[in-house]
Amino acid sequence: MNTETIVIRSESDLHQLKRAGDILRSSGLVAFPTETVYGLGGNALDKAASKKIYAAKGRPSDNPLIVHIATPEEAEKYCVTNELYYELAASFMPGPLTVILPKKYVDGIPVVPDETTGGLDSVAIRCPADPVAHKLIVSAGVPIAAPSANTSGSPSPTSAEHVIHDLMGKIDMIIDGGESVFGLESTVVRISENTIYLLRPGAVTAEQLSVFADELIIADEHLKEGERPLSPGMKYKHYAPAKPLYLVSGDEDQILNFLLEKQDTEKCAIICYDEDAQVLSPDNLFLLGKKNDLLSHAHRLFDFLRKTDITDASVIYARLPDKEGIGLALYNRLIRASGHNIINLK
Ligand code: AMP
Ligand code: MG
């Protein structure tokens, strides 16, 4: 298939979204930038488009897609909303928050087809803040189902270059809108009247969400072996580089000594903080930003997971993040990317 690529850098480029909207209305697939990661979009109400999304990504068909809308109120057409949804929407939409709500039925038929929701009775709703994503939804005139625009299992794409690498020739169009500002996928929550279940941590943090409900349950920590995951995506291997990745935890001295020794004895790539460059040798060092600059870490992490793969290193080491604030999202992505390979030096 011929994949058209368009570049949008300013207002004057936006007219090109008309054609992207046409493609989406005729069951085609368009990869587009958002503030979290790039999405692979298709008409959420069109079974054929959803099936194509799963095929292009190689995504298991029981892993549901997030439905992207232009304004929070549009959720009324597809889901049963509640007060808590609108409270969250007032604070975090448009933005990197996905809310799971019960499906809406008209004459016994779900408005959003099972093909989009992996057969579930609920719909995941997000209202992206990225201006290109917003204008694309408006131009399409339909809600856009979009998972991350990568091959299933590989690190999510945070630039058009990543999407081109994974999906060129498999979809109709790629919109290059520059690098994703945040760089990790949206926070996903399921809500009942006064409980928030955090299914996937992201830029909207557990701390920020907790003030909106009597109880906030972090699903990952409550997931026992053999239990049915609340979010089907949680059971799949994710974000994985092709090379083995180990996460290192311990005191500062222990970590640095460990990494120095590895640099001496192994061909390794290391994902760490700017400050570490004063101690470690520059060879295959990937600096996430200053130690406390978690936004910079989020912005660079997936790009680094891809880049470490194309070095001559045979193994990758990264620091295990703390679980506070956005750190929880970084922690969640890295433990999955590493297949829970943690080296605890304490
Ligand atoms: P991705 O599209 O790759 O960013 O992944 C979307 C995430 O949202 C996956 O972990 C899905 O399992 C989850 N998700 C989407 N829709 C639902 C839903 N209706 N119920 C539970 N989880 C969902
Ligand atoms: Mg994904």
PDB file of N, CA and C in Angstrom, residues 97-144:
ATOM      1  N   LEU A  97      -5.904  12.237  29.576  1.00  0.00           N
ATOM      2  CA  LEU A  97      -6.672  11.350  30.455  1.00  0.00           C
ATOM      3  C   LEU A  97      -7.698  10.576  29.634  1.00  0.00           C
ATOM      4  N   THR A  98      -7.726   9.253  29.807  1.00  0.00           N
ATOM      5  CA  THR A  98      -8.730   8.396  29.160  1.00  0.00           C
ATOM      6  C   THR A  98      -9.656   7.856  30.243  1.00  0.00           C
ATOM      7  N   VAL A  99     -10.974   8.003  30.017  1.00  0.00           N
ATOM      8  CA  VAL A  99     -11.955   7.541  31.008  1.00  0.00           C
ATOM      9  C   VAL A  99     -12.803   6.428  30.388  1.00  0.00           C
ATOM     10  N   ILE A 100     -12.937   5.327  31.124  1.00  0.00           N
ATOM     11  CA  ILE A 100     -13.737   4.196  30.635  1.00  0.00           C
ATOM     12  C   ILE A 100     -15.142   4.278  31.215  1.00  0.00           C
ATOM     13  N   LEU A 101     -16.123   4.249  30.322  1.00  0.00           N
ATOM     14  CA  LEU A 101     -17.530   4.406  30.718  1.00  0.00           C
ATOM     15  C   LEU A 101     -18.365   3.297  30.086  1.00  0.00           C
ATOM     16  N   PRO A 102     -19.547   2.998  30.679  1.00  0.00           N
ATOM     17  CA  PRO A 102     -20.410   1.970  30.074  1.00  0.00           C
ATOM     18  C   PRO A 102     -20.850   2.380  28.663  1.00  0.00           C
ATOM     19  N   LYS A 103     -20.990   1.389  27.791  1.00  0.00           N
ATOM     20  CA  LYS A 103     -21.411   1.640  26.407  1.00  0.00           C
ATOM     21  C   LYS A 103     -22.850   2.130  26.333  1.00  0.00           C
ATOM     22  N   LYS A 104     -23.144   2.957  25.332  1.00  0.00           N
ATOM     23  CA  LYS A 104     -24.525   3.370  25.097  1.00  0.00           C
ATOM     24  C   LYS A 104     -25.137   2.485  24.002  1.00  0.00           C
ATOM     25  N   TYR A 105     -26.382   2.093  24.195  1.00  0.00           N
ATOM     26  CA  TYR A 105     -27.095   1.260  23.217  1.00  0.00           C
ATOM     27  C   TYR A 105     -28.277   2.036  22.636  1.00  0.00           C
ATOM     28  N   VAL A 106     -28.516   1.913  21.340  1.00  0.00           N
ATOM     29  CA  VAL A 106     -29.720   2.473  20.716  1.00  0.00           C
ATOM     30  C   VAL A 106     -30.432   1.315  20.026  1.00  0.00           C
ATOM     31  N   ASP A 107     -31.699   1.091  20.421  1.00  0.00           N
ATOM     32  CA  ASP A 107     -32.471  -0.059  19.916  1.00  0.00           C
ATOM     33  C   ASP A 107     -31.707  -1.377  20.097  1.00  0.00           C
ATOM     34  N   GLY A 108     -31.048  -1.517  21.222  1.00  0.00           N
ATOM     35  CA  GLY A 108     -30.346  -2.763  21.537  1.00  0.00           C
ATOM     36  C   GLY A 108     -29.006  -2.932  20.845  1.00  0.00           C
ATOM     37  N   ILE A 109     -28.621  -1.937  20.040  1.00  0.00           N
ATOM     38  CA  ILE A 109     -27.331  -2.044  19.324  1.00  0.00           C
ATOM     39  C   ILE A 109     -26.343  -1.024  19.895  1.00  0.00           C
ATOM     40  N   PRO A 110     -25.104  -1.474  20.225  1.00  0.00           N
ATOM     41  CA  PRO A 110     -24.151  -0.501  20.781  1.00  0.00           C
ATOM     42  C   PRO A 110     -23.748   0.525  19.719  1.00  0.00           C
ATOM     43  N   VAL A 111     -23.670   1.790  20.123  1.00  0.00           N
ATOM     44  CA  VAL A 111     -23.296   2.839  19.157  1.00  0.00           C
ATOM     45  C   VAL A 111     -21.848   2.603  18.690  1.00  0.00           C
ATOM     46  N   VAL A 112     -20.975   2.250  19.636  1.00  0.00           N
ATOM     47  CA  VAL A 112     -19.589   1.906  19.266  1.00  0.00           C
ATOM     48  C   VAL A 112     -19.516   0.381  19.126  1.00  0.00           C
ATOM     49  N   PRO A 113     -19.147  -0.106  17.950  1.00  0.00           N
ATOM     50  CA  PRO A 113     -19.209  -1.558  17.722  1.00  0.00           C
ATOM     51  C   PRO A 113     -18.198  -2.360  18.546  1.00  0.00           C
ATOM     52  N   ASP A 114     -18.512  -3.633  18.753  1.00  0.00           N
ATOM     53  CA  ASP A 114     -17.632  -4.534  19.515  1.00  0.00           C
ATOM     54  C   ASP A 114     -16.232  -4.605  18.917  1.00  0.00           C
ATOM     55  N   GLU A 115     -16.120  -4.448  17.614  1.00  0.00           N
ATOM     56  CA  GLU A 115     -14.812  -4.509  16.943  1.00  0.00           C
ATOM     57  C   GLU A 115     -13.881  -3.428  17.479  1.00  0.00           C
ATOM     58  N   THR A 116     -14.436  -2.290  17.913  1.00  0.00           N
ATOM     59  CA  THR A 116     -13.621  -1.194  18.435  1.00  0.00           C
ATOM     60  C   THR A 116     -13.275  -1.413  19.906  1.00  0.00           C
ATOM     61  N   THR A 117     -14.188  -2.052  20.644  1.00  0.00           N
ATOM     62  CA  THR A 117     -14.012  -2.170  22.106  1.00  0.00           C
ATOM     63  C   THR A 117     -13.561  -3.563  22.537  1.00  0.00           C
ATOM     64  N   GLY A 118     -13.068  -4.352  21.600  1.00  0.00           N
ATOM     65  CA  GLY A 118     -12.587  -5.695  21.940  1.00  0.00           C
ATOM     66  C   GLY A 118     -13.671  -6.545  22.586  1.00  0.00           C
ATOM     67  N   GLY A 119     -14.919  -6.301  22.193  1.00  0.00           N
ATOM     68  CA  GLY A 119     -16.032  -7.095  22.716  1.00  0.00           C
ATOM     69  C   GLY A 119     -16.486  -6.668  24.109  1.00  0.00           C
ATOM     70  N   LEU A 120     -15.883  -5.627  24.673  1.00  0.00           N
ATOM     71  CA  LEU A 120     -16.271  -5.189  26.028  1.00  0.00           C
ATOM     72  C   LEU A 120     -17.542  -4.348  25.992  1.00  0.00           C
ATOM     73  N   ASP A 121     -18.141  -4.220  27.177  1.00  0.00           N
ATOM     74  CA  ASP A 121     -19.378  -3.473  27.319  1.00  0.00           C
ATOM     75  C   ASP A 121     -19.114  -2.019  27.707  1.00  0.00           C
ATOM     76  N   SER A 122     -17.870  -1.590  27.521  1.00  0.00           N
ATOM     77  CA  SER A 122     -17.484  -0.238  27.915  1.00  0.00           C
ATOM     78  C   SER A 122     -16.693   0.414  26.783  1.00  0.00           C
ATOM     79  N   VAL A 123     -16.585   1.739  26.879  1.00  0.00           N
ATOM     80  CA  VAL A 123     -15.844   2.492  25.867  1.00  0.00           C
ATOM     81  C   VAL A 123     -14.823   3.387  26.568  1.00  0.00           C
ATOM     82  N   ALA A 124     -13.587   3.398  26.059  1.00  0.00           N
ATOM     83  CA  ALA A 124     -12.556   4.290  26.594  1.00  0.00           C
ATOM     84  C   ALA A 124     -12.594   5.585  25.789  1.00  0.00           C
ATOM     85  N   ILE A 125     -12.742   6.709  26.510  1.00  0.00           N
ATOM     86  CA  ILE A 125     -12.931   8.013  25.863  1.00  0.00           C
ATOM     87  C   ILE A 125     -11.755   8.937  26.179  1.00  0.00           C
ATOM     88  N   ARG A 126     -11.233   9.604  25.132  1.00  0.00           N
ATOM     89  CA  ARG A 126     -10.193  10.625  25.372  1.00  0.00           C
ATOM     90  C   ARG A 126     -10.405  11.816  24.459  1.00  0.00           C
ATOM     91  N   CYS A 127     -10.077  12.962  24.984  1.00  0.00           N
ATOM     92  CA  CYS A 127     -10.236  14.211  24.242  1.00  0.00           C
ATOM     93  C   CYS A 127      -8.843  14.853  24.158  1.00  0.00           C
ATOM     94  N   PRO A 128      -8.104  14.622  23.067  1.00  0.00           N
ATOM     95  CA  PRO A 128      -6.716  15.079  23.022  1.00  0.00           C
ATOM     96  C   PRO A 128      -6.559  16.590  22.946  1.00  0.00           C
ATOM     97  N   ALA A 129      -5.483  17.095  23.539  1.00  0.00           N
ATOM     98  CA  ALA A 129      -5.224  18.535  23.561  1.00  0.00           C
ATOM     99  C   ALA A 129      -4.401  18.991  22.357  1.00  0.00           C
ATOM    100  N   ASP A 130      -3.652  18.072  21.752  1.00  0.00           N
ATOM    101  CA  ASP A 130      -2.807  18.448  20.615  1.00  0.00           C
ATOM    102  C   ASP A 130      -3.671  19.085  19.524  1.00  0.00           C
ATOM    103  N   PRO A 131      -3.299  20.284  19.053  1.00  0.00           N
ATOM    104  CA  PRO A 131      -4.156  20.977  18.073  1.00  0.00           C
ATOM    105  C   PRO A 131      -4.338  20.206  16.764  1.00  0.00           C
ATOM    106  N   VAL A 132      -3.333  19.479  16.323  1.00  0.00           N
ATOM    107  CA  VAL A 132      -3.477  18.701  15.077  1.00  0.00           C
ATOM    108  C   VAL A 132      -4.469  17.556  15.306  1.00  0.00           C
ATOM    109  N   ALA A 133      -4.335  16.876  16.436  1.00  0.00           N
ATOM    110  CA  ALA A 133      -5.261  15.781  16.744  1.00  0.00           C
ATOM    111  C   ALA A 133      -6.690  16.317  16.826  1.00  0.00           C
ATOM    112  N   HIS A 134      -6.846  17.445  17.512  1.00  0.00           N
ATOM    113  CA  HIS A 134      -8.182  18.037  17.665  1.00  0.00           C
ATOM    114  C   HIS A 134      -8.793  18.377  16.303  1.00  0.00           C
ATOM    115  N   LYS A 135      -7.993  19.022  15.461  1.00  0.00           N
ATOM    116  CA  LYS A 135      -8.529  19.450  14.157  1.00  0.00           C
ATOM    117  C   LYS A 135      -8.785  18.252  13.250  1.00  0.00           C
ATOM    118  N   LEU A 136      -8.010  17.197  13.426  1.00  0.00           N
ATOM    119  CA  LEU A 136      -8.247  15.987  12.626  1.00  0.00           C
ATOM    120  C   LEU A 136      -9.618  15.367  12.980  1.00  0.00           C
ATOM    121  N   ILE A 137      -9.928  15.313  14.266  1.00  0.00           N
ATOM    122  CA  ILE A 137     -11.223  14.746  14.694  1.00  0.00           C
ATOM    123  C   ILE A 137     -12.360  15.595  14.127  1.00  0.00           C
ATOM    124  N   VAL A 138     -12.194  16.924  14.199  1.00  0.00           N
ATOM    125  CA  VAL A 138     -13.232  17.818  13.671  1.00  0.00           C
ATOM    126  C   VAL A 138     -13.361  17.624  12.162  1.00  0.00           C
ATOM    127  N   SER A 139     -12.235  17.523  11.474  1.00  0.00           N
ATOM    128  CA  SER A 139     -12.252  17.360  10.022  1.00  0.00           C
ATOM    129  C   SER A 139     -12.900  16.028   9.617  1.00  0.00           C
ATOM    130  N   ALA A 140     -12.643  14.975  10.393  1.00  0.00           N
ATOM    131  CA  ALA A 140     -13.221  13.664  10.069  1.00  0.00           C
ATOM    132  C   ALA A 140     -14.736  13.673  10.322  1.00  0.00           C
ATOM    133  N   GLY A 141     -15.154  14.394  11.353  1.00  0.00           N
ATOM    134  CA  GLY A 141     -16.592  14.425  11.687  1.00  0.00           C
ATOM    135  C   GLY A 141     -17.071  13.123  12.312  1.00  0.00           C
ATOM    136  N   VAL A 142     -16.151  12.263  12.676  1.00  0.00           N
ATOM    137  CA  VAL A 142     -16.488  10.991  13.346  1.00  0.00           C
ATOM    138  C   VAL A 142     -15.494  10.812  14.504  1.00  0.00           C
ATOM    139  N   PRO A 143     -15.881  10.034  15.537  1.00  0.00           N
ATOM    140  CA  PRO A 143     -14.903   9.765  16.601  1.00  0.00           C
ATOM    141  C   PRO A 143     -13.794   8.881  16.049  1.00  0.00           C
ATOM    142  N   ILE A 144     -12.580   9.078  16.524  1.00  0.00           N
ATOM    143  CA  ILE A 144     -11.440   8.326  15.980  1.00  0.00           C
ATOM    144  C   ILE A 144     -10.924   7.306  16.996  1.00  0.00           C
TER     145      ILE A 144
END
